Short mmCIF file of C-alpha atoms in Angstrom, two decimals:
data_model
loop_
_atom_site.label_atom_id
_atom_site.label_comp_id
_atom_site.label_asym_id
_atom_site.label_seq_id
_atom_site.Cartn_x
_atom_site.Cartn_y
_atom_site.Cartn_z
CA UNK A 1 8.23 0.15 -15.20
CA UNK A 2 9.20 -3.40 -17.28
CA UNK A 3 8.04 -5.38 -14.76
CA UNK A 4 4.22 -5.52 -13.48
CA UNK A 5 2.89 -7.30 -10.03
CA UNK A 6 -0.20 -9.01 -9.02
CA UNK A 7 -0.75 -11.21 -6.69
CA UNK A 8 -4.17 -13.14 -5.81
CA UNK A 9 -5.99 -14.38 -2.31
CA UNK A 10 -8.18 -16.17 -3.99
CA UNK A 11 -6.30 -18.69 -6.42
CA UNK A 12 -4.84 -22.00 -5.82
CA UNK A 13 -1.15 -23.04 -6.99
CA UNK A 14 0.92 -21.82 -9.71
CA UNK A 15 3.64 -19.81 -10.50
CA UNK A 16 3.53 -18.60 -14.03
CA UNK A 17 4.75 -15.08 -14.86
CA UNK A 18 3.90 -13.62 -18.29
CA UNK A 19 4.98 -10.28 -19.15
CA UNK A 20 3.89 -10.50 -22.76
CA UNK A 21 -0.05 -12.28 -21.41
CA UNK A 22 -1.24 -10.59 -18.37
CA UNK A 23 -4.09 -13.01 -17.98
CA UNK A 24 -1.37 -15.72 -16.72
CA UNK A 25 -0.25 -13.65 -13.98
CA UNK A 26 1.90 -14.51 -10.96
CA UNK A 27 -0.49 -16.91 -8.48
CA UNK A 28 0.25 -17.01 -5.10
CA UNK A 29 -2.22 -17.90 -1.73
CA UNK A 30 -2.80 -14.11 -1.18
CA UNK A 31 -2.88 -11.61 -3.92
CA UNK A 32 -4.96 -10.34 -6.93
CA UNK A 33 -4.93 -12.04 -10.62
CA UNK A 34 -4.57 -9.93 -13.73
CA UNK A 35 -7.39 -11.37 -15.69
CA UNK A 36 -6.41 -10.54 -19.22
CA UNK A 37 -9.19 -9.70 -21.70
CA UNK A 38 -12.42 -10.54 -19.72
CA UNK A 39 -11.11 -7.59 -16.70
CA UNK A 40 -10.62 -5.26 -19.78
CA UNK A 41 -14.28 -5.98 -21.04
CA UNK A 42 -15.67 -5.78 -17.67
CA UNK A 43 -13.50 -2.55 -17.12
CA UNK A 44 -15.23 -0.99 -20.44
CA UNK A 45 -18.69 -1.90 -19.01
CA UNK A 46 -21.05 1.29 -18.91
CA UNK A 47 -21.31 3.01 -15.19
CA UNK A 48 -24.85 4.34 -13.97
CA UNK A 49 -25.57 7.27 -15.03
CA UNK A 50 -24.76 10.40 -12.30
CA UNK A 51 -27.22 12.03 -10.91
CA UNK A 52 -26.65 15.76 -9.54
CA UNK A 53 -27.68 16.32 -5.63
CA UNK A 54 -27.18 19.66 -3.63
CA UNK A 55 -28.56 18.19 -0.57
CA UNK A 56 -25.31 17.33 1.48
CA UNK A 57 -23.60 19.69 3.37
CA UNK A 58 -20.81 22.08 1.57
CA UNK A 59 -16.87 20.71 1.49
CA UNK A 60 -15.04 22.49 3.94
CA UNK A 61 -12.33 24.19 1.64
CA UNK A 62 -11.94 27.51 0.99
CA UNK A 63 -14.29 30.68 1.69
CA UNK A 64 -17.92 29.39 2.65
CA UNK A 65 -20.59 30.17 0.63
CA UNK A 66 -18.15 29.14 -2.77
CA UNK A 67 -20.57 27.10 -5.81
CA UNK A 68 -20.40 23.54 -5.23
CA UNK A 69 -22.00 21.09 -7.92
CA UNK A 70 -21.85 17.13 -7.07
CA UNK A 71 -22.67 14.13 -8.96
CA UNK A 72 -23.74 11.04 -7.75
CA UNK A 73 -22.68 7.58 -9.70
CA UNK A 74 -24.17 4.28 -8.30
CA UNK A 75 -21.77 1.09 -8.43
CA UNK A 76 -23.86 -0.95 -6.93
CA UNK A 77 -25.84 -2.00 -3.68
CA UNK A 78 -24.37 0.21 -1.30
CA UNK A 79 -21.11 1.66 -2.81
CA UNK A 80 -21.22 5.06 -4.78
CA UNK A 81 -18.40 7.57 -6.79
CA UNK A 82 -19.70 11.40 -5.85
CA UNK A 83 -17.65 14.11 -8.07
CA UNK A 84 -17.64 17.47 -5.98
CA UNK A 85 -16.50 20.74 -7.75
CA UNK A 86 -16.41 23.42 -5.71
CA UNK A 87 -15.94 27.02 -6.23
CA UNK A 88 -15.92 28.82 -9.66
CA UNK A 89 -13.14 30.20 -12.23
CA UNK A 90 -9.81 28.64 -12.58
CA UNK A 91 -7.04 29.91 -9.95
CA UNK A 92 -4.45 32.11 -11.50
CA UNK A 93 -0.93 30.26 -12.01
CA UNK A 94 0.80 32.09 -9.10
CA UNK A 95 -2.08 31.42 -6.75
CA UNK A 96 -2.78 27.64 -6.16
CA UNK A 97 -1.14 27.72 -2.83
CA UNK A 98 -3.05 30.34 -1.14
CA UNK A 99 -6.04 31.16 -3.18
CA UNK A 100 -9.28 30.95 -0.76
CA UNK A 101 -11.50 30.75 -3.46
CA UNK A 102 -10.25 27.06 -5.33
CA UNK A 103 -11.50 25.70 -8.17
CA UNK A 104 -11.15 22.29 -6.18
CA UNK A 105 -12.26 18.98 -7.65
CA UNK A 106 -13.16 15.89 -5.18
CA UNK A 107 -14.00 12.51 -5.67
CA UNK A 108 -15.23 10.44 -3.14
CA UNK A 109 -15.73 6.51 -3.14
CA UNK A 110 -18.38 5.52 -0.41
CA UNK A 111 -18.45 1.78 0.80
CA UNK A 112 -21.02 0.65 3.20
CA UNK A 113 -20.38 -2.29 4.83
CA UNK A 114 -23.97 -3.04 5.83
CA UNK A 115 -24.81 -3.28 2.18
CA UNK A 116 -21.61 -3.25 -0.26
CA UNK A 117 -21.34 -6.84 -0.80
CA UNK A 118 -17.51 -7.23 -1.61
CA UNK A 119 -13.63 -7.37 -0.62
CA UNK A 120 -12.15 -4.05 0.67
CA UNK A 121 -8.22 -4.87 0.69
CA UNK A 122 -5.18 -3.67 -1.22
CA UNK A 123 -3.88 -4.77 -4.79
CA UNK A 124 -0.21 -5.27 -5.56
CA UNK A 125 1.24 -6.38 -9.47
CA UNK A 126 2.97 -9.57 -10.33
CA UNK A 127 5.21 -8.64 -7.65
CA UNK A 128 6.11 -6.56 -5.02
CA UNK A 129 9.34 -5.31 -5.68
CA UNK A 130 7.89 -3.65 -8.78
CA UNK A 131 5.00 -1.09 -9.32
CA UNK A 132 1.86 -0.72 -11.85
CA UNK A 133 -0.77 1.94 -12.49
CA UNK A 134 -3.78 1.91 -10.36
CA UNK A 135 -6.23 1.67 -13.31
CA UNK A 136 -3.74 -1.72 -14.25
CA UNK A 137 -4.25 -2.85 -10.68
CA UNK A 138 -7.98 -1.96 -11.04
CA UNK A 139 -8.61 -3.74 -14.07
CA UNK A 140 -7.05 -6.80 -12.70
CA UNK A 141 -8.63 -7.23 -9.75
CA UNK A 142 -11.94 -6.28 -11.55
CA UNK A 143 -12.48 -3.46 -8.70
CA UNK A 144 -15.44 -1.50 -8.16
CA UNK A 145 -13.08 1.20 -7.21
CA UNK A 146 -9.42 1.15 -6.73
CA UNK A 147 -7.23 4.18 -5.37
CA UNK A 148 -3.44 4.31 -4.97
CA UNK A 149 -2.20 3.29 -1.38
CA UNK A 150 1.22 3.66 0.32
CA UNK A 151 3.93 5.53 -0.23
CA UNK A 152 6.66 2.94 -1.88
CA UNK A 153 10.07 3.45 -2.92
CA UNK A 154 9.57 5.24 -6.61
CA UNK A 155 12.63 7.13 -7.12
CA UNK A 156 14.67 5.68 -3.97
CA UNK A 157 15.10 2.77 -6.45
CA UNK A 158 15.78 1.97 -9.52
CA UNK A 159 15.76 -1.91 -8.94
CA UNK A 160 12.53 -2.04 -6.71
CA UNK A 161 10.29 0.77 -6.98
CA UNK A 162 7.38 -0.66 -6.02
CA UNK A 163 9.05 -1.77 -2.37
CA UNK A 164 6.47 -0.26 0.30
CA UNK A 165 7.71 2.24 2.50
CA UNK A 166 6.14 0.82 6.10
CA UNK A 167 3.63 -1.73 6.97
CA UNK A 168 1.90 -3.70 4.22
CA UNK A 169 -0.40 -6.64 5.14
CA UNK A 170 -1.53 -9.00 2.48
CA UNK A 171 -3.85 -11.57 3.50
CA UNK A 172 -2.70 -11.55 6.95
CA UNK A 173 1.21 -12.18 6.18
CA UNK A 174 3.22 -9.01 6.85
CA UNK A 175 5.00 -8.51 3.97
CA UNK A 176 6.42 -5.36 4.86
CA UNK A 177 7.67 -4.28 8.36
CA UNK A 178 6.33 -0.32 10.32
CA UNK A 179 8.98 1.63 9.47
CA UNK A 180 9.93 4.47 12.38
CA UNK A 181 9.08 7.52 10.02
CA UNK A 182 7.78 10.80 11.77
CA UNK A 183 4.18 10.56 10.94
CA UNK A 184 3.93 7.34 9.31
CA UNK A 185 0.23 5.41 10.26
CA UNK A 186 -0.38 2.00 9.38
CA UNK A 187 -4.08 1.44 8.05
CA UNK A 188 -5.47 -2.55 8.07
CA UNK A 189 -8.70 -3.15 6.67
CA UNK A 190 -10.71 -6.00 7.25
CA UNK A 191 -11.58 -7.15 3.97
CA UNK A 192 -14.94 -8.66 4.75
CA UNK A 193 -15.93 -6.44 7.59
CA UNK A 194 -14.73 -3.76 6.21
CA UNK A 195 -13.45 -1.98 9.20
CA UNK A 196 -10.78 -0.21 9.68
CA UNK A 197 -8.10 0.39 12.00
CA UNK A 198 -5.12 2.79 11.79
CA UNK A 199 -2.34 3.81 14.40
CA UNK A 200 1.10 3.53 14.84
CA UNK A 201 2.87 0.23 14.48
CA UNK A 202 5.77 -1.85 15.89
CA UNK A 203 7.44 -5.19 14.18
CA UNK A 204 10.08 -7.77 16.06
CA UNK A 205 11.13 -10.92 14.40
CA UNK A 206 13.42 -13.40 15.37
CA UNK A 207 14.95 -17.07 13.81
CA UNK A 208 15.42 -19.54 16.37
CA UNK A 209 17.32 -22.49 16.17
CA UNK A 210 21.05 -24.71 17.48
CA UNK A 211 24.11 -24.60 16.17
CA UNK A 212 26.48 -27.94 15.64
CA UNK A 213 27.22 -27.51 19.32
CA UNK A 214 24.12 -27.67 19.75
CA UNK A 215 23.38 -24.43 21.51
CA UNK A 216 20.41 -22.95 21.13
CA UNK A 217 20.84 -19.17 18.92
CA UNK A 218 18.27 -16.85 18.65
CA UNK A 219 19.24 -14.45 15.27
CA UNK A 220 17.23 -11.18 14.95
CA UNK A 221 15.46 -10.41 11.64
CA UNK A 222 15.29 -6.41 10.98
CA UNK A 223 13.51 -6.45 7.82
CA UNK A 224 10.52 -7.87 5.52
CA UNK A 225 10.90 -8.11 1.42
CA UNK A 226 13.98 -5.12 1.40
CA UNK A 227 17.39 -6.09 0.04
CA UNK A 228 19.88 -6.37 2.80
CA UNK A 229 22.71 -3.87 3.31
CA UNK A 230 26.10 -5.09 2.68
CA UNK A 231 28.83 -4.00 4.32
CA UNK A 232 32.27 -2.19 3.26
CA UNK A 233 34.20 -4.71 4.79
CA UNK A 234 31.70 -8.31 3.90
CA UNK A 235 31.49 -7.05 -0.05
CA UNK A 236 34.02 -10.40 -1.08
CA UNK A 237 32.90 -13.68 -0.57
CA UNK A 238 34.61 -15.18 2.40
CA UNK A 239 35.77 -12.17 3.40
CA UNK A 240 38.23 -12.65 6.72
CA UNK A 241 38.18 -9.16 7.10
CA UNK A 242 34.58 -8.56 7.65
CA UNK A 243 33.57 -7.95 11.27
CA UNK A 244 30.80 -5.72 10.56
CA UNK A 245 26.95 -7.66 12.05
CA UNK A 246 25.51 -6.69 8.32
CA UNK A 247 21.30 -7.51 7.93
CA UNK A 248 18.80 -10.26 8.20
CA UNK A 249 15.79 -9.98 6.00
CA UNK A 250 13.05 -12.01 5.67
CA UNK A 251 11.44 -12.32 1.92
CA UNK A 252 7.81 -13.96 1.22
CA UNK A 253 6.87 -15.13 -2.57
CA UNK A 254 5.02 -11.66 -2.74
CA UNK A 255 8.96 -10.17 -3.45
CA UNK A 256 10.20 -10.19 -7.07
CA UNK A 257 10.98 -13.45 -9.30
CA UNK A 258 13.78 -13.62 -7.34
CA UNK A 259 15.27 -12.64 -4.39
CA UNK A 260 18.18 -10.39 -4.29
CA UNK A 261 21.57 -12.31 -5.01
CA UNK A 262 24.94 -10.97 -4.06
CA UNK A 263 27.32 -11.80 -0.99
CA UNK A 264 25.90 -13.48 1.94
CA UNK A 265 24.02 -16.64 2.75
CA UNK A 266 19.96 -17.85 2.47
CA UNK A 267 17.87 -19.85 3.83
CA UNK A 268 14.86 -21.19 2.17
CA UNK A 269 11.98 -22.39 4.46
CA UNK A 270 9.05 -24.91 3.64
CA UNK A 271 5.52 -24.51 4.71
CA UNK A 272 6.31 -26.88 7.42
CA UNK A 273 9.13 -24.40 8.45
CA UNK A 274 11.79 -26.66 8.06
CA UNK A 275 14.75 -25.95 5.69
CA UNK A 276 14.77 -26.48 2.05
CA UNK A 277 18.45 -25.57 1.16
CA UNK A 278 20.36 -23.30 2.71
CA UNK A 279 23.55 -21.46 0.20
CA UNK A 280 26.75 -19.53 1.26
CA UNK A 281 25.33 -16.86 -1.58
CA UNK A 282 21.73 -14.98 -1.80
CA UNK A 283 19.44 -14.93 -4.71
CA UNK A 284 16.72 -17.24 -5.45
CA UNK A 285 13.48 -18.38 -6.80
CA UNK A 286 10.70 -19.04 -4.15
CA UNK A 287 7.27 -21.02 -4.95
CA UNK A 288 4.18 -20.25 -3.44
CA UNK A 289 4.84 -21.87 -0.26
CA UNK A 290 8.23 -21.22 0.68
CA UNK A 291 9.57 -18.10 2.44
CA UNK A 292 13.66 -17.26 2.56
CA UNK A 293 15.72 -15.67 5.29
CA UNK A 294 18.45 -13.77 3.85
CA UNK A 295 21.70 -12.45 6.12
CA UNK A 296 25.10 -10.45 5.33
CA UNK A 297 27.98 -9.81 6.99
CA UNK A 298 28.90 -11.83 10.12
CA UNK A 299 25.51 -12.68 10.55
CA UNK A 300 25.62 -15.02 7.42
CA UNK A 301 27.52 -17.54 8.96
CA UNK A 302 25.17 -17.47 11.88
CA UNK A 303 22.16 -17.79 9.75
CA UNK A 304 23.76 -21.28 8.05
CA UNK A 305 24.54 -22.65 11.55
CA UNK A 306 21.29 -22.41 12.40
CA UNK A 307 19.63 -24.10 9.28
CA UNK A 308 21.80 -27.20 10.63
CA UNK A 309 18.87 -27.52 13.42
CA UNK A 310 16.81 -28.89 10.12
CA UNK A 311 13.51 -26.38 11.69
CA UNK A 312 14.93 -22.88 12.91
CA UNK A 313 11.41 -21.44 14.43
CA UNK A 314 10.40 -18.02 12.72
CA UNK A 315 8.52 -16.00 14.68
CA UNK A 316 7.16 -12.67 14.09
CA UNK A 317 4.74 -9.94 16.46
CA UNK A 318 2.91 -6.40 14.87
CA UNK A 319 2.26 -4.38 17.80
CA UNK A 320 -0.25 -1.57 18.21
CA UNK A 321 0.66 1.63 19.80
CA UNK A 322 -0.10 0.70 23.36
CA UNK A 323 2.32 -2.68 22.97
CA UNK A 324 -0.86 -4.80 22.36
CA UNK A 325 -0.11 -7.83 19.70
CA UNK A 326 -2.15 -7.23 16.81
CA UNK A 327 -3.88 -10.49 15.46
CA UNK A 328 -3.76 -11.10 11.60
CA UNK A 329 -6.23 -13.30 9.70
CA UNK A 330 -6.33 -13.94 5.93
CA UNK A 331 -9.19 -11.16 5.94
CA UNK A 332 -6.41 -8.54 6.80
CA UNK A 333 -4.67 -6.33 4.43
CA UNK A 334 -3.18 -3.12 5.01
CA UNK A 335 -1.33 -0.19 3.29
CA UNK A 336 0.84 2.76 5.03
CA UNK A 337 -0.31 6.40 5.17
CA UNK A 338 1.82 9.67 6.57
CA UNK A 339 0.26 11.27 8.82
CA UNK A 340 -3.19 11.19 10.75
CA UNK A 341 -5.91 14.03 9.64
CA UNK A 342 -8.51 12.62 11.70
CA UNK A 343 -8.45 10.87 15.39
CA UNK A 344 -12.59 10.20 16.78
CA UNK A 345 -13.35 13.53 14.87
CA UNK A 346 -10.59 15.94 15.61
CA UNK A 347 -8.71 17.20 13.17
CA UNK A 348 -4.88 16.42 14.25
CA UNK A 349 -3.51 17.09 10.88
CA UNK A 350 0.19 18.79 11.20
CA UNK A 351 0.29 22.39 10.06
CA UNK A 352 3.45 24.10 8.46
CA UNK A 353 5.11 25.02 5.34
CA UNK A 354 7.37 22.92 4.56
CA UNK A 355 6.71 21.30 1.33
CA UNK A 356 4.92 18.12 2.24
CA UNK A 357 2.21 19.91 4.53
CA UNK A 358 1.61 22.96 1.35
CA UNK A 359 -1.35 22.04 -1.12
CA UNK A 360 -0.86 18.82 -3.05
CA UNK A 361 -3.16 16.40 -4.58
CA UNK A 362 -4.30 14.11 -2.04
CA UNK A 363 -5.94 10.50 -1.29
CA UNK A 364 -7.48 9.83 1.98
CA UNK A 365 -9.07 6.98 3.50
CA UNK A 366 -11.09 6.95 6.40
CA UNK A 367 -14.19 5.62 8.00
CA UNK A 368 -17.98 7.49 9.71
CA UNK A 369 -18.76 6.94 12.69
CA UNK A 370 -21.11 3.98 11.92
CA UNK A 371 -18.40 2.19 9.72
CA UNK A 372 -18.98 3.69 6.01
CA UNK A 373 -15.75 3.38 4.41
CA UNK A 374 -14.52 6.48 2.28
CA UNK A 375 -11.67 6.87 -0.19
CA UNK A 376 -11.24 10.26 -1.27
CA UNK A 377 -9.00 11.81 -3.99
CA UNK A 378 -8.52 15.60 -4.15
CA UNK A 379 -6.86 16.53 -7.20
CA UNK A 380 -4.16 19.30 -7.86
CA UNK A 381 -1.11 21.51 -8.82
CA UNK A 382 -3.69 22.72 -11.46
CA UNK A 383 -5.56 26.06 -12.36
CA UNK A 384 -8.70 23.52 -12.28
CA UNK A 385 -8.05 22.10 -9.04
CA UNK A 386 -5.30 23.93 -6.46
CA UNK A 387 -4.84 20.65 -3.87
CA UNK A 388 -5.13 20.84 -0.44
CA UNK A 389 -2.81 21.15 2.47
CA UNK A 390 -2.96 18.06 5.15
CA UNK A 391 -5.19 20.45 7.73
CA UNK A 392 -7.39 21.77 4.75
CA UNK A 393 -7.31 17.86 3.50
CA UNK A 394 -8.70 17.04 7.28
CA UNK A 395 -11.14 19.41 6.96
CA UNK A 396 -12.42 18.00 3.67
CA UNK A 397 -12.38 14.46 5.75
CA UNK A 398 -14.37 15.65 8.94
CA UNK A 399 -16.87 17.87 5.99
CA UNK A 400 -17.89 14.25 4.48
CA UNK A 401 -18.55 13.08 7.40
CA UNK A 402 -15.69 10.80 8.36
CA UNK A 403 -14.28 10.47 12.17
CA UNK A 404 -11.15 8.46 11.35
CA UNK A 405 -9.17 9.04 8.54
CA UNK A 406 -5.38 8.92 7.28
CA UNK A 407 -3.45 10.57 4.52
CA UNK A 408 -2.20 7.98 1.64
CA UNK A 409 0.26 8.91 -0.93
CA UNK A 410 -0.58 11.84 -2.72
CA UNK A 411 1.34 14.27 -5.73
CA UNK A 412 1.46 12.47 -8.61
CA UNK A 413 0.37 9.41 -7.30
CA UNK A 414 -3.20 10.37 -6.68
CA UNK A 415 -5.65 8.40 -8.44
CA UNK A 416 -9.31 6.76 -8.36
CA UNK A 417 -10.21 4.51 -10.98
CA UNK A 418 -13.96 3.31 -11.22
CA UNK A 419 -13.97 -0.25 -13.10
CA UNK A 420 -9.86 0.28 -14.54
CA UNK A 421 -10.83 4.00 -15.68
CA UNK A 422 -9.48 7.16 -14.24
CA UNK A 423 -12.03 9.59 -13.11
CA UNK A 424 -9.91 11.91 -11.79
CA UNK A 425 -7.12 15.01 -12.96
CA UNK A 426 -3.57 13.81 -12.69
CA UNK A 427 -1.36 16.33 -12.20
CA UNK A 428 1.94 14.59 -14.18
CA UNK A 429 -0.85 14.37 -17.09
CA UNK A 430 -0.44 10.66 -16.80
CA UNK A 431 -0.88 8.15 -14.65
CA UNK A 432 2.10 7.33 -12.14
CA UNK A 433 2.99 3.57 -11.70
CA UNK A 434 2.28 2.95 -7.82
CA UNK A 435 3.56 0.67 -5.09
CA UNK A 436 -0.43 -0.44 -4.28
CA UNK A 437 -3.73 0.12 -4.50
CA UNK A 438 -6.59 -0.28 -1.98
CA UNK A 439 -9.73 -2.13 -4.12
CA UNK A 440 -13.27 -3.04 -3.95
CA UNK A 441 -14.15 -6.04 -5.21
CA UNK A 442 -17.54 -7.17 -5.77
#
């Protein structure tokens, strides 16, 4: 990764990228800034010292009556890092995947919203096309706690890695759109509540606006932050021969420096809505408070007919799964999981064995029933630690006490950081640059 992301909620105006001084990181109305030397000192701070407990209830993993040791670290008021190891010896090589008897090593991050005094929401770099480490995105946002979030596009793309793969709310702007994924589950957190809400999602967008005849058009977008598809027969500029509808996408300043460039048109929108400039060609620099709305193929031409109206109206709708609009505040943020493990306390976590459902390091998030927000990493592909399938994940879920909970990326991408530091076992033996992280921040 060359090129880190952060973006902050809390800052005012400014623009200023700096590879080379991460302190003067990318500010824009709803992200996180990297905060240079002071986050690294603050990261380096001494945590509580752990102490040991036996007096909650045994994981559910594995044979019952394994050895289970935990440790308890206090953050602060309210929000706690417990380290579980349960059962004994290291697994033999050949037997991670079915071994009964583990070793398995579990971290959990408890938040409760009664007491925790703090922002639970998600971290992205200096952009979002791009990815960083979660300890990076810890550090930044001076975090509590920070754990990797959605899956994202990692090997898909060489270009973008970072690009989320489903919803992703930041500060209450959508800037990427429910993708229709067997088993994907959008999560949204309230980030002073704290509460959480996951389910399946639905997006529709459309740009409405007249064209010189003045008729009024109404274009549909398909896409948030994703570079348009261009096709076979629109790759030349002016093409006569192109026929084929192509895509409209619809980037935010959370994207990349710049938007994609290539064959098309764009349209760059004020705060105000109304058109900035509008270009028979794609690629360009947003600030802070502009968005663009970026079309190929025969749909290009439509898109710069209707930035003649001056004001095309953008509007956009998130859906639950009963059709219900979904109302989005500055306090939202949310990440994309795959696949439920827990639905009011029942474990509805797919069984199988295809590779995705086998044992694999995991990170859930999920809430109790009286709100307490948990993020749990279960490390693995290791003698130390042999992973857990999605049910045996579930099971871990409904042990801690949650009634809700989803499955976040996992494999290599599983980590916890407490103040920018690792705690836990990564299986690659380093840590994995990620899409984004879910923080606390005091």
């Amino acid at each position: 990764m060359t090129d880190p992301r952060h973006l902050n909620a809390l800052a005012t105006a400014g623009n200023r990228r700096a590879r080379s001084t991460r302190a003067l990181a990318t500010t824009l109305a709803v992200a996180l800034i990297p905060l240079g030397a002071a986050s690294a000192a603050a990261a380096g701070s001494a945590a509580p010292a752990a102490k040991s407990t036996t007096k909650s209830p045994a994981v559910d993993i594995g044979k019952p009556g394994l050895p289970e040791k935990r440790s308890v670290t206090k953050l602060a008021p309210g929000v706690s890092v417990t380290t579980i190891v349960r059962g004994g010896a290291p697994a033999r090589a050949g037997a991670i995947n079915t071994t009964p008897y583990g070793p398995w090593r579990i971290r959990v991050a408890t938040i409760e919203p009664g007491r925790a005094k703090g922002q639970l929401r998600t971290a992205i770099g200096y952009d979002l096309a791009h990815s960083e480490t979660v300890s990076t995105l810890g550090t930044w946002s001076r975090s509590l706690v920070a754990m990797n979030g959605s899956f994202f596009a990692f090997t898909r793309s060489k270009a973008y890695p970072g690009d989320p793969l489903g919803l992703a709310v930041n500060g209450g702007t959508i800037v990427s759109e429910p993708m229709r994924v067997a088993g994907h589950v959008g999560l949204l957190m309230d980030s002073t509540s704290k509460k959480l809400r996951m389910g399946s999602y639905t997006w529709t967008a459309t740009l409405t606006g007249s064209t010189p005849g003045n008729t009024r058009e109404v274009l549909a977008v398909g896409a948030v932050n994703s570079p348009p598809v261009v096709p076979a027969d629109c790759t030349l500029p002016g093409s006569a021969g192109c026929t084929s509808r192509g895509s409209v996408i619809r980037f935010t300043p959370h994207w990349a420096k710049t938007t994609p460039a290539g064959v098309g048109s764009e349209v760059v929108l004020g705060k105000d809505g109304c058109v900035v400039r509008a270009t028979p060609r794609r690629g360009t620099a947003l600030t802070p408070a502009q968005t663009s709305i970026q079309a190929t193929g025969t749909s290009a031409a439509r898109l710069l007919e209707l930035a003649g109206s001056g004001c095309p109206a953008f509007s956009e709708t998130l859906r639950d799964g009963s059709g219900k609009a979904v109302k989005l505040t500055p306090t939202t943020f949310g990440v994309t999981g795959r696949y439920r493990l827990l639905a009011d306390g029942k474990n509805v976590a797919p069984s199988g064995s295809s590779a995705f459902l086998r044992r694999h390091p995991r990170s859930i998030m999920g809430s109790t029933a009286d709100g307490t927000v948990m993020m749990v990493t279960i490390d693995g592909r290791s003698t130390l630690s042999v992973g857990a399938t999605l049910v045996e994940a579930a099971s871990v879920a409904r042990s801690l006490g949650m009634t809700n909970a989803v499955n976040l990326d996992g494999g290599g991408s599983t980590a916890m950081a407490v103040r920018g530091k690792v705690l836990n076992r990564l299986s690659e033996g380093r840590e994995r640059a990620v899409g984004d992280a879910v923080v606390f921040m005091p």
